Short mmCIF file of C-alpha atoms in Angstrom, two decimals:
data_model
loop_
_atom_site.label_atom_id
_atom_site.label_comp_id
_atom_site.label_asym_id
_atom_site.label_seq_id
_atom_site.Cartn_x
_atom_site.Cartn_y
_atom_site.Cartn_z
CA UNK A 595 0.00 0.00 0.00
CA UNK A 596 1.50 3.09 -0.44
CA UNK A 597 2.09 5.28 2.03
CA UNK A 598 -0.46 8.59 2.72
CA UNK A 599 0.99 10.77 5.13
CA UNK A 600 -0.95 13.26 7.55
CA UNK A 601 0.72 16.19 9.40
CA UNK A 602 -0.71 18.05 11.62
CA UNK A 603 0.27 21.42 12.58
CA UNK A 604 -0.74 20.63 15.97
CA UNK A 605 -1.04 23.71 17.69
CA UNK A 606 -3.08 25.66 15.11
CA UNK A 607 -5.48 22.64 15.43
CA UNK A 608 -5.68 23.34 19.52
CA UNK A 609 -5.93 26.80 19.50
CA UNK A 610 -8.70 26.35 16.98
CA UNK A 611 -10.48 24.20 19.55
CA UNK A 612 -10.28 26.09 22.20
CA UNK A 613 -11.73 29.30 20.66
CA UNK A 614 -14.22 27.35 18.70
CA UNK A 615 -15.54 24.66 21.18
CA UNK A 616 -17.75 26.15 24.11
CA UNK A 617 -15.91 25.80 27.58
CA UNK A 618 -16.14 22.52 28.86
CA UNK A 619 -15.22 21.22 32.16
CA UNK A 620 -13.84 17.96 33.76
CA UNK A 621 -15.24 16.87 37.08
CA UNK A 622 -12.49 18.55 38.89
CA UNK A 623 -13.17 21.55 37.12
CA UNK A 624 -9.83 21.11 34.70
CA UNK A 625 -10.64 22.92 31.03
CA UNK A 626 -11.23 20.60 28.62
CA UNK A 627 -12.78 21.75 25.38
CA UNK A 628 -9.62 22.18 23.54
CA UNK A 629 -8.40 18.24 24.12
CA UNK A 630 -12.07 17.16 23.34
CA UNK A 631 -11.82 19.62 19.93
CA UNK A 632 -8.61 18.66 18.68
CA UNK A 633 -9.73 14.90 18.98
CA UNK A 634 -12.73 15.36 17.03
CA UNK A 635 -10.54 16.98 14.32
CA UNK A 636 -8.31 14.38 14.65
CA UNK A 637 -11.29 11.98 14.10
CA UNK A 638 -12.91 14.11 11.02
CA UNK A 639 -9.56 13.80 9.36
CA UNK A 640 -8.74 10.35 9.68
CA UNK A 641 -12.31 8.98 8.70
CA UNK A 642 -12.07 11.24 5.78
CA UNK A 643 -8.71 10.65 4.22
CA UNK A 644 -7.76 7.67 6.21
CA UNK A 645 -3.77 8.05 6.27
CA UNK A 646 -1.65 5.14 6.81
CA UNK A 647 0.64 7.65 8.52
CA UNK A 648 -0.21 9.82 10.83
CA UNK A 649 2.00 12.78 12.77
CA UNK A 650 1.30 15.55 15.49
CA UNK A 651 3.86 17.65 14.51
CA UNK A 652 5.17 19.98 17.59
CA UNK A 653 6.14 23.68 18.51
CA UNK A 654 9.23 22.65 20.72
CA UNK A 655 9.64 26.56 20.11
CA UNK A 656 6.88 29.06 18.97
CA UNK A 657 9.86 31.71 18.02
CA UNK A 658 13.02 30.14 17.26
CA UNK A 659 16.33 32.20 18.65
CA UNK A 660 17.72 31.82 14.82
CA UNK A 661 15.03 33.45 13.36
CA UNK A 662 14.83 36.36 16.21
CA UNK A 663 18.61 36.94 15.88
CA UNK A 664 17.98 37.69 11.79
CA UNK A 665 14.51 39.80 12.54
CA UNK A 666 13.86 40.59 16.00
CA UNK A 667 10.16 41.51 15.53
CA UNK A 668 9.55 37.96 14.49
CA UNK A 669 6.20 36.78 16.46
CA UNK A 670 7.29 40.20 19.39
CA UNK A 671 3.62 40.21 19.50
CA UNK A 672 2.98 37.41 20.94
CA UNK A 673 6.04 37.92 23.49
CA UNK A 674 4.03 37.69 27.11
CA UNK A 675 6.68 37.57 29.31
CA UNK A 676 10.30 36.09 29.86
CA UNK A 677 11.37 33.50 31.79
CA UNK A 678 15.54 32.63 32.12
CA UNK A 679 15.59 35.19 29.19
CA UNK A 680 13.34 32.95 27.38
CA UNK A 681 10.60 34.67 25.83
CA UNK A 682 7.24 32.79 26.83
CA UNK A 683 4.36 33.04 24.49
CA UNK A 684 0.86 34.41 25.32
CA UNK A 685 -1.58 31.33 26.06
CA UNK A 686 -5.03 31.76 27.51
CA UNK A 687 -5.07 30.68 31.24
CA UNK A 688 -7.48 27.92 30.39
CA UNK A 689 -5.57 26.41 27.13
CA UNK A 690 -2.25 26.07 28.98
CA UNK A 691 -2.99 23.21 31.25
CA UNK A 692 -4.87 21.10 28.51
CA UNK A 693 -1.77 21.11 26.67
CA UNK A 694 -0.07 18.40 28.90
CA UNK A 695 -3.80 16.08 28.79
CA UNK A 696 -3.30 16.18 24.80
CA UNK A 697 0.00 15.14 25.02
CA UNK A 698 -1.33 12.34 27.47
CA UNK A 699 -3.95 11.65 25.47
CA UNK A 700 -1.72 11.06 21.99
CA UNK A 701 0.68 9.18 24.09
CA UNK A 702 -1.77 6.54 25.01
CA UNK A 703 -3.51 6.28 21.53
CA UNK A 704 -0.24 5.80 19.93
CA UNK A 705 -0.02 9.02 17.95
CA UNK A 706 2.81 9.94 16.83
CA UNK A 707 4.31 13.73 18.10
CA UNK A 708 7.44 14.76 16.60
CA UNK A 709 9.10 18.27 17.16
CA UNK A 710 13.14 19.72 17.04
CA UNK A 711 14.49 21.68 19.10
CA UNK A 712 14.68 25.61 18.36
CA UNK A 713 12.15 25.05 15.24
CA UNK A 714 8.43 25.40 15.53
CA UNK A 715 6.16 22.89 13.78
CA UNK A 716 6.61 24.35 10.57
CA UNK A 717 10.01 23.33 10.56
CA UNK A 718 9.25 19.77 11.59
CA UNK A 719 6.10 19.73 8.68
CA UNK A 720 8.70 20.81 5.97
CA UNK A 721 11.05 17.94 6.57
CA UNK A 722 8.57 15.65 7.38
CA UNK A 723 6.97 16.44 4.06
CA UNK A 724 9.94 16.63 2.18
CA UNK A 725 10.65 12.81 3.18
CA UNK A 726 7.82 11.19 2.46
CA UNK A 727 7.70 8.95 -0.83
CA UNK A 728 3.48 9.39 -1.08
CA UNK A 729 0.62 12.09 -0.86
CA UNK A 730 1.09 14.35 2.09
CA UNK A 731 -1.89 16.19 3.60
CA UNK A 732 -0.38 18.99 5.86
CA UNK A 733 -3.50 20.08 8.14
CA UNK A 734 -2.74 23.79 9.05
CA UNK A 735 -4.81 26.95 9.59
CA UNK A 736 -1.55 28.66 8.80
CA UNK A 737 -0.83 30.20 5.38
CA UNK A 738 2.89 30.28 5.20
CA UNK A 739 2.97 26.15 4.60
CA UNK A 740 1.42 26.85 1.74
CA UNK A 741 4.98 27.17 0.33
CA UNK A 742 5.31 23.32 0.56
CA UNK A 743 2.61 22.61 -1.84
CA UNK A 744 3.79 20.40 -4.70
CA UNK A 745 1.62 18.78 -7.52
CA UNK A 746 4.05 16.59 -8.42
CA UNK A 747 4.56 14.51 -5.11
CA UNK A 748 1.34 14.95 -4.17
CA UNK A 749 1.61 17.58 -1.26
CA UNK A 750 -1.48 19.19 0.04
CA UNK A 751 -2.58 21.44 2.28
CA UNK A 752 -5.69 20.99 4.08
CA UNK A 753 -6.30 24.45 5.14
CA UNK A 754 -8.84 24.91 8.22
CA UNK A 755 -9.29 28.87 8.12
CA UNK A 756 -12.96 27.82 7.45
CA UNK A 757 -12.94 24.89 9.72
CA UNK A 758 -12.11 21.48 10.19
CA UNK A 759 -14.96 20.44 8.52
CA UNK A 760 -14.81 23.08 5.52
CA UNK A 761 -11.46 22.90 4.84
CA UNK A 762 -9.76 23.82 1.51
CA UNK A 763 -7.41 21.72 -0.68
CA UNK A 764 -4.97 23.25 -1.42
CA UNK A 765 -3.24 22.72 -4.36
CA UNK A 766 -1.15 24.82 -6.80
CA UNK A 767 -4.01 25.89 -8.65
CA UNK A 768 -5.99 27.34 -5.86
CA UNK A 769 -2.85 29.10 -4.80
CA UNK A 770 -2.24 30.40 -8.36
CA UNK A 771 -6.20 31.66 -8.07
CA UNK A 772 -6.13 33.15 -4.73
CA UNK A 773 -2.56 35.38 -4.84
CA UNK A 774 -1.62 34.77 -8.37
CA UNK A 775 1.83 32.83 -7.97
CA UNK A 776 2.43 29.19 -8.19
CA UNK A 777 3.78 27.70 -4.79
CA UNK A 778 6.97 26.90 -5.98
CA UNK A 779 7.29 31.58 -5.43
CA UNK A 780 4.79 31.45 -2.35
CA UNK A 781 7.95 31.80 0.35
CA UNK A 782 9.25 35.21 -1.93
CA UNK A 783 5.69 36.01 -2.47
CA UNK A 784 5.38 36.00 1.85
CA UNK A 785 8.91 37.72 2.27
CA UNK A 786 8.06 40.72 -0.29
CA UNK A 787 4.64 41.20 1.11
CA UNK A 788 5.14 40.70 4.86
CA UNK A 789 2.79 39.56 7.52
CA UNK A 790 2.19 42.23 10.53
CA UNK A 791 0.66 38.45 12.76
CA UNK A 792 4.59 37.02 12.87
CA UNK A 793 6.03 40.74 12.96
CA UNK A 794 7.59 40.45 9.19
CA UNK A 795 7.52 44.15 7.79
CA UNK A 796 7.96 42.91 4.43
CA UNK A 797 9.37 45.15 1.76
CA UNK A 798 8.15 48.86 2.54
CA UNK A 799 5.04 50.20 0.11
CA UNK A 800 5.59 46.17 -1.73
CA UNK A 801 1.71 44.94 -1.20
CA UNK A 802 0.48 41.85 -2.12
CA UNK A 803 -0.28 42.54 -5.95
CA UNK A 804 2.86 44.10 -7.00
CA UNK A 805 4.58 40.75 -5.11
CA UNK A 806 2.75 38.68 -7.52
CA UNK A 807 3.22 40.95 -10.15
CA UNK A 808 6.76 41.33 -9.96
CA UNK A 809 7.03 37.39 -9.46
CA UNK A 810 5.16 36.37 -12.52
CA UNK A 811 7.23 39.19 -14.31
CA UNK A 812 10.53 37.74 -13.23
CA UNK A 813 10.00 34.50 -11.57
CA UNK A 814 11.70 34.58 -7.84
CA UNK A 815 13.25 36.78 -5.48
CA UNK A 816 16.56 36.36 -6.97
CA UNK A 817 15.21 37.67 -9.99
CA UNK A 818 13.71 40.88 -8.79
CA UNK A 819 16.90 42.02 -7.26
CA UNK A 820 18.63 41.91 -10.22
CA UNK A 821 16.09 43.51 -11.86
CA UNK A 822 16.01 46.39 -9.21
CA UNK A 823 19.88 46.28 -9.58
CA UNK A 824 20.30 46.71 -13.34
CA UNK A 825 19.07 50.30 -14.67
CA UNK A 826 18.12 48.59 -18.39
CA UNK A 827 15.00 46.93 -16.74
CA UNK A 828 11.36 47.69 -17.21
CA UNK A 829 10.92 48.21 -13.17
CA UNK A 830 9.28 51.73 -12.44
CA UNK A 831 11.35 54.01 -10.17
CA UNK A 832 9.65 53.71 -7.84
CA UNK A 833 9.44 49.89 -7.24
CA UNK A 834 13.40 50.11 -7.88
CA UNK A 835 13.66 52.20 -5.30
CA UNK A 836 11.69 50.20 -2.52
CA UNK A 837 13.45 46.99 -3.97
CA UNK A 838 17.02 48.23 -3.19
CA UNK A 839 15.80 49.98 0.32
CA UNK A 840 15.01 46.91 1.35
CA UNK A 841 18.19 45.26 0.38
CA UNK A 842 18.87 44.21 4.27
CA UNK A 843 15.56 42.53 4.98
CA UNK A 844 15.75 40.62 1.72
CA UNK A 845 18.92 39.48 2.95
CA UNK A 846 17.48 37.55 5.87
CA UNK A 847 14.07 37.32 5.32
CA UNK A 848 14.16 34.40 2.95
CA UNK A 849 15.77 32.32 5.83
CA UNK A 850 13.28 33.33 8.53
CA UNK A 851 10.10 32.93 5.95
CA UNK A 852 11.12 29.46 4.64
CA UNK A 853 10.63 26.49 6.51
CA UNK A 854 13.22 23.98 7.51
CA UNK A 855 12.99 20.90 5.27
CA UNK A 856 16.25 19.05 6.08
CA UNK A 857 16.00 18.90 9.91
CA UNK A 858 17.34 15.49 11.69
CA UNK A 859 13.87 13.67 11.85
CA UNK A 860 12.32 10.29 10.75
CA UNK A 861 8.72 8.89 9.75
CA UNK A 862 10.14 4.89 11.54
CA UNK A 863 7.10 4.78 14.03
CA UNK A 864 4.35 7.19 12.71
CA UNK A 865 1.99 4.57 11.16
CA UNK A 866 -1.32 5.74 12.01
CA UNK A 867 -2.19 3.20 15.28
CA UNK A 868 -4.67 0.25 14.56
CA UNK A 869 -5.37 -0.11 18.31
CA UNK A 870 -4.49 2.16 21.00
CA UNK A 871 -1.45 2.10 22.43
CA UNK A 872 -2.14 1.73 26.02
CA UNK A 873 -5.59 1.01 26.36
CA UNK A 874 -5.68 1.27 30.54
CA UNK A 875 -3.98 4.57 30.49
CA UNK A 876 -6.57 6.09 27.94
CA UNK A 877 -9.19 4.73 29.36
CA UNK A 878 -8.49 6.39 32.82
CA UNK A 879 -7.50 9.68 31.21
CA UNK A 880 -11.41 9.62 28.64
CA UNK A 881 -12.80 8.87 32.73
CA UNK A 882 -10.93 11.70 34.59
CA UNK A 883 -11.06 14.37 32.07
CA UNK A 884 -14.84 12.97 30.41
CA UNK A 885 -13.67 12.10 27.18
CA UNK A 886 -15.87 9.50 26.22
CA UNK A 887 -17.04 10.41 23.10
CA UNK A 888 -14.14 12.94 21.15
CA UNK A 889 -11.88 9.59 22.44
CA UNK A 890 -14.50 6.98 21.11
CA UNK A 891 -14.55 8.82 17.30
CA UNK A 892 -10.96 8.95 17.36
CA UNK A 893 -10.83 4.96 18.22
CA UNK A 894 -13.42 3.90 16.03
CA UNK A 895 -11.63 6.35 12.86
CA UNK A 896 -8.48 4.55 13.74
CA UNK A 897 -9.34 0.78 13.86
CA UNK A 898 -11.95 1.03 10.61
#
């Protein structure tokens, strides 16, 4: 059979849940409608496209030192505080302790959860994705992956910013349709335009149709500065002028925009489970935290 891999940009999926899902309570009184959300999305996917592999992919950090040290305002936004000089992200009160039940919860059903070290999920999608030797189907609410998108191996995005259940597939036609660049240029399309969510400025007065524009005019980013850079070409003054100004962002944007795809990682283990993994243990986690039925889809989706 061949091999259909799922990634999940984990994260996106639990924050979704937890804005999305009305507050729901354990006996004890622990939050629990963002574990009992993420498994029913977990569940809607896996009935639907039924992957024979199946990953939780993991933000082992949300803002990467490498990335801050090449644009400081990456994700700034989100800063909330410091702790050890680490910068700690902002999490609503009642999402941060659900975040240790999930991981409880994929433990015992034998899901897989994969992150690196200094690279956010992204990171861990892109190699993950860049491995596999069948169709991917990266399950993200977040835009930037689109970059990973690839007719030709068969990568996907399923992209949730309509829901779970409404997602789009998206392929390099839809992207072509929606910004008007293939996803081969998405990561240049991203680092010209910027995004003010992950504190990228982009290219100053460069908006999103005169990124595609200059893209489909001379292909990448590569292109455009030597465009900007040699007086013979057809590039207005003006878009000259904001090209070269931005000369030092360009420089390390590219790195901070793209995702990793040769980290140190491996698909040996992330078959989707048949069974779960430790049927005692999940059963007295669905009991404490009253997960009956989110746990019951997601065990019934898995052993079909």
């Amino acid at each position: 059979m061949e091999p259909r891999l799922m990634l999940l940009d984990t994260a996106s999926l639990y924050f979704r849940a937890f804005f999305g899902v009305p507050d729901t309570r354990a006996a004890d009184g622990t939050p629990v409608n963002a574990v009992r959300g993420l498994l029913e999305f977990i569940a809607t996917l896996v009935s639907q496209y039924q992957p024979t592999h199946l990953v939780c992919c993991w933000d082992n950090s949300w803002r990467p030192t490498w990335r801050v040290e090449l644009i400081d305002s990456y994700k700034s936004a989100r800063v909330g505080s410091e702790a050890d000089g680490v910068a700690v992200e902002v999490v609503p009160d009642d999402l941060q302790p659900q975040i240790p039940i999930i991981l409880d919860v994929l433990a015992a059903l034998g899901i897989a959860v994969i992150g690196a070290d200094d690279h956010e999920a992204d990171d861990v999608i892109g190699t993950l994705s860049t491995m596999a030797t069948g169709p991917v189907a990266i399950v993200t609410g977040d835009r930037d992956l689109f970059q990973l998108v690839d007719d030709a191996r068969n990568v996907r995005v399923l992209y949730t910013t309509r829901g779970v259940a409404q997602h789009d597939r998206v392929d390099d036609a839809w992207i072509l349709a929606k910004y008007g660049v293939h996803a081969a240029q998405y990561a240049d399309f991203a680092t010209l335009r910027g995004d003010a969510s992950d504190g990228l400025p982009g290219v100053r007065g460069i908006g999103e149709k005169t990124a595609a524009t200059l893209l489909q005019t001379y292909g990448d980013l590569a292109g455009i500065q030597s465009a900007a850079q040699d007086p013979a070409t057809a590039l207005s003054p003006s878009v000259r002028s904001k090209i070269l100004a931005g000369a030092d962002y360009l420089e390390v944007a590219p790195t901070v925009v793209g995702v990793a795809r040769t980290l140190p990682l491996s698909l040996v283990g992330t078959e989707t489970p048949s069974t779960p993994h430790d049927p005692a243990v999940l059963q007295a986690l669905t009991q404490r935290y009253d997960l009956g039925s989110p746990v019951e889809r997601v065990v019934a989706a898995i052993t079909r």
